[in-house]
mmCIF file of C-alpha atoms in Angstrom:
data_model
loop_
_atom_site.group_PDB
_atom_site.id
_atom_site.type_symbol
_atom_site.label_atom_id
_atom_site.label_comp_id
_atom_site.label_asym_id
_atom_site.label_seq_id
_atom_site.Cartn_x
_atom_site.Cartn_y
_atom_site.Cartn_z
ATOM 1 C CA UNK A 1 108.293 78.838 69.227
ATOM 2 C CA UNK A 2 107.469 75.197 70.709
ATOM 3 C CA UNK A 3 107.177 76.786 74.102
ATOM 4 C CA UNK A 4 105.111 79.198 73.473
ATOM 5 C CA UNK A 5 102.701 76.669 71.930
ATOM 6 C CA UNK A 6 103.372 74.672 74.848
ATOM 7 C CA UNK A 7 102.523 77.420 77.007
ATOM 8 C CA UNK A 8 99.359 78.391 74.945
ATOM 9 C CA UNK A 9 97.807 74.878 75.478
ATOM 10 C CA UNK A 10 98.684 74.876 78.784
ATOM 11 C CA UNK A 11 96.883 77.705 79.527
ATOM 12 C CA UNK A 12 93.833 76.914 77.570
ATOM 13 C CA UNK A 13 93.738 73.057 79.027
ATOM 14 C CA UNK A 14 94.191 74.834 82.318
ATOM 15 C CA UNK A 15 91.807 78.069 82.437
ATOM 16 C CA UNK A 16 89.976 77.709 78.899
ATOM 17 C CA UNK A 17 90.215 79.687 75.774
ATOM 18 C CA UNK A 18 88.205 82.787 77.136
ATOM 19 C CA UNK A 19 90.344 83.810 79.924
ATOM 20 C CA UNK A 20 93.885 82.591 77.784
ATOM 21 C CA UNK A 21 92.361 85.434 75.518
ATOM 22 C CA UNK A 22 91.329 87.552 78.430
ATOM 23 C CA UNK A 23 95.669 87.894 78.861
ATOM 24 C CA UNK A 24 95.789 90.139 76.015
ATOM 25 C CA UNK A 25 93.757 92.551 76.845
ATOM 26 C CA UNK A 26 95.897 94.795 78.489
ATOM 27 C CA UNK A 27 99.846 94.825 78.245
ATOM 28 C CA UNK A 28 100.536 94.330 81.976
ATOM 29 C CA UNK A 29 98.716 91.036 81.787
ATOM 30 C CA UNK A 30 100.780 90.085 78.821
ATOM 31 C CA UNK A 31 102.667 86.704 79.333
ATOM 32 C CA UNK A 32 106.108 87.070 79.874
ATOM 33 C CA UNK A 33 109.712 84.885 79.080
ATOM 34 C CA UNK A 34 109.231 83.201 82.527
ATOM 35 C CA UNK A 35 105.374 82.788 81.588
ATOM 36 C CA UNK A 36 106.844 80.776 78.292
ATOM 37 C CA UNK A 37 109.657 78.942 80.261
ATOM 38 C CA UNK A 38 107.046 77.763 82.959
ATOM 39 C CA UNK A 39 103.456 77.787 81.700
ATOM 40 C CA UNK A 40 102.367 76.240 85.243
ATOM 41 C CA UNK A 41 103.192 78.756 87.213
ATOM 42 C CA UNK A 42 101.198 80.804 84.885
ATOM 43 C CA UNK A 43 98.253 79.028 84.963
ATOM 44 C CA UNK A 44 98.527 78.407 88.420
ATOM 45 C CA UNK A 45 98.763 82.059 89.003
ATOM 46 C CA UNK A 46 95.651 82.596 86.689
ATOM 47 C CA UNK A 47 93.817 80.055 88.823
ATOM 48 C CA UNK A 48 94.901 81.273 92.048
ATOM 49 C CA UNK A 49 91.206 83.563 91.844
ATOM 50 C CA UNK A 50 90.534 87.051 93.495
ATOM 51 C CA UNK A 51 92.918 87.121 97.012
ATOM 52 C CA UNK A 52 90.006 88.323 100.160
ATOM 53 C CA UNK A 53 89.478 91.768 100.889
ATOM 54 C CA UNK A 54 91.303 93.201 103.797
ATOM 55 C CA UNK A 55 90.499 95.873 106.455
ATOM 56 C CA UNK A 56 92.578 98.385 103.992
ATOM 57 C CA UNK A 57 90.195 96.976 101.145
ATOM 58 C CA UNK A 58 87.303 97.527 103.406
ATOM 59 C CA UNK A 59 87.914 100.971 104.388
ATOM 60 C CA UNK A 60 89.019 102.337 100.673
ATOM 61 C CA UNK A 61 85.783 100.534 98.995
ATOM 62 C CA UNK A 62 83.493 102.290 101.938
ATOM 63 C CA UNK A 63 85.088 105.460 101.169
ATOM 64 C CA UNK A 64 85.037 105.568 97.983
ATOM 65 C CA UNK A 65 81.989 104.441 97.832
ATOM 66 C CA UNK A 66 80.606 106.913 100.614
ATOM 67 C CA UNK A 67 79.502 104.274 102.526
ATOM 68 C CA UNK A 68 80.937 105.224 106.040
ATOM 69 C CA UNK A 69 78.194 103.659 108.330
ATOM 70 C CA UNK A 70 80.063 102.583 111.664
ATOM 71 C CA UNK A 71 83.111 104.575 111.129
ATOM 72 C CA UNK A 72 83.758 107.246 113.387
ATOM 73 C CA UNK A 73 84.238 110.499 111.607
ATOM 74 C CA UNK A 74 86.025 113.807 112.440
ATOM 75 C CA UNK A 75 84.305 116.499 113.721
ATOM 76 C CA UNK A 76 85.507 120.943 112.068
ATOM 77 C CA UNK A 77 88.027 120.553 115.395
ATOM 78 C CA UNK A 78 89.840 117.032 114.031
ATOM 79 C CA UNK A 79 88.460 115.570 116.688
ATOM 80 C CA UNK A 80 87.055 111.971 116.322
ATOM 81 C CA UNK A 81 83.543 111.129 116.657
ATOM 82 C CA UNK A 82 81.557 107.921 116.843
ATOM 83 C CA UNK A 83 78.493 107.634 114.307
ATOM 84 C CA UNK A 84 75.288 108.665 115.092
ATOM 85 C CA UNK A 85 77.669 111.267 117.910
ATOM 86 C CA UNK A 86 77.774 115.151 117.310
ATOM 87 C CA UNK A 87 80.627 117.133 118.876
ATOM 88 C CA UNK A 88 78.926 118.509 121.431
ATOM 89 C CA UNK A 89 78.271 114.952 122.787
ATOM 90 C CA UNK A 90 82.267 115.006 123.745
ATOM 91 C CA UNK A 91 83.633 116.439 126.742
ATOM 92 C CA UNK A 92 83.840 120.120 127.068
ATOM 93 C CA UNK A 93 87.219 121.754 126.469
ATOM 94 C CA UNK A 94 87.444 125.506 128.322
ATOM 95 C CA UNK A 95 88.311 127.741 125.677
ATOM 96 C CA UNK A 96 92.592 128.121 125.528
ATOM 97 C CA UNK A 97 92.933 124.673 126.963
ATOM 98 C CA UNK A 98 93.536 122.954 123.515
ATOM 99 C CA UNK A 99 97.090 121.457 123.814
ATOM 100 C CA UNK A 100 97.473 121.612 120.159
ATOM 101 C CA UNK A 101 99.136 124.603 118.816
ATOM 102 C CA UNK A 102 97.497 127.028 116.580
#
């Protein structure tokens, strides 16, 4: 019981009481055993703020979004595109010279 008051005034000297309450809001942000054994690493993680978007960030939030500006896109064939491109701005294929199979 002393740790975990140890670890609840940790937290709140360390992040505040809003965000110490803000970890029960949702069991997987629940403190755990190793939370009450080592209440710094917990607030340190809590303080640690929002890690940078990466290029896999980037590219879900555009598509989700259905913001796709500057992203090539694929043409009915598969074929890749650049923006602002229409397939018929690619090079000409004869018909029956496609190496993929059908």
């Amino acid at each position: 019981l002393r740790e975990a008051a140890a670890m609840w005034q940790a937290v709140t000297d360390g992040v505040g009481a809003e965000q110490r309450d803000a970890l029960w809001s949702h069991p997987d942000v629940l403190p755990t055993s190793e939370d009450i054994d080592a209440p710094h690493a917990l607030v340190a993680r809590l303080t640690q703020g929002e890690p940078e978007p990466d290029e896999v960030d980037q590219a879900l939030e555009d598509l989700l979004s259905g913001s796709d500006a500057g992203r090539p896109v694929e043409d009915g064939q598969g074929r890749a595109t650049e923006p602002g491109e229409t397939p018929d701005d690619g090079p000409d294929d004869a018909p029956g010279t496609d190496p993929r199979p059908v």
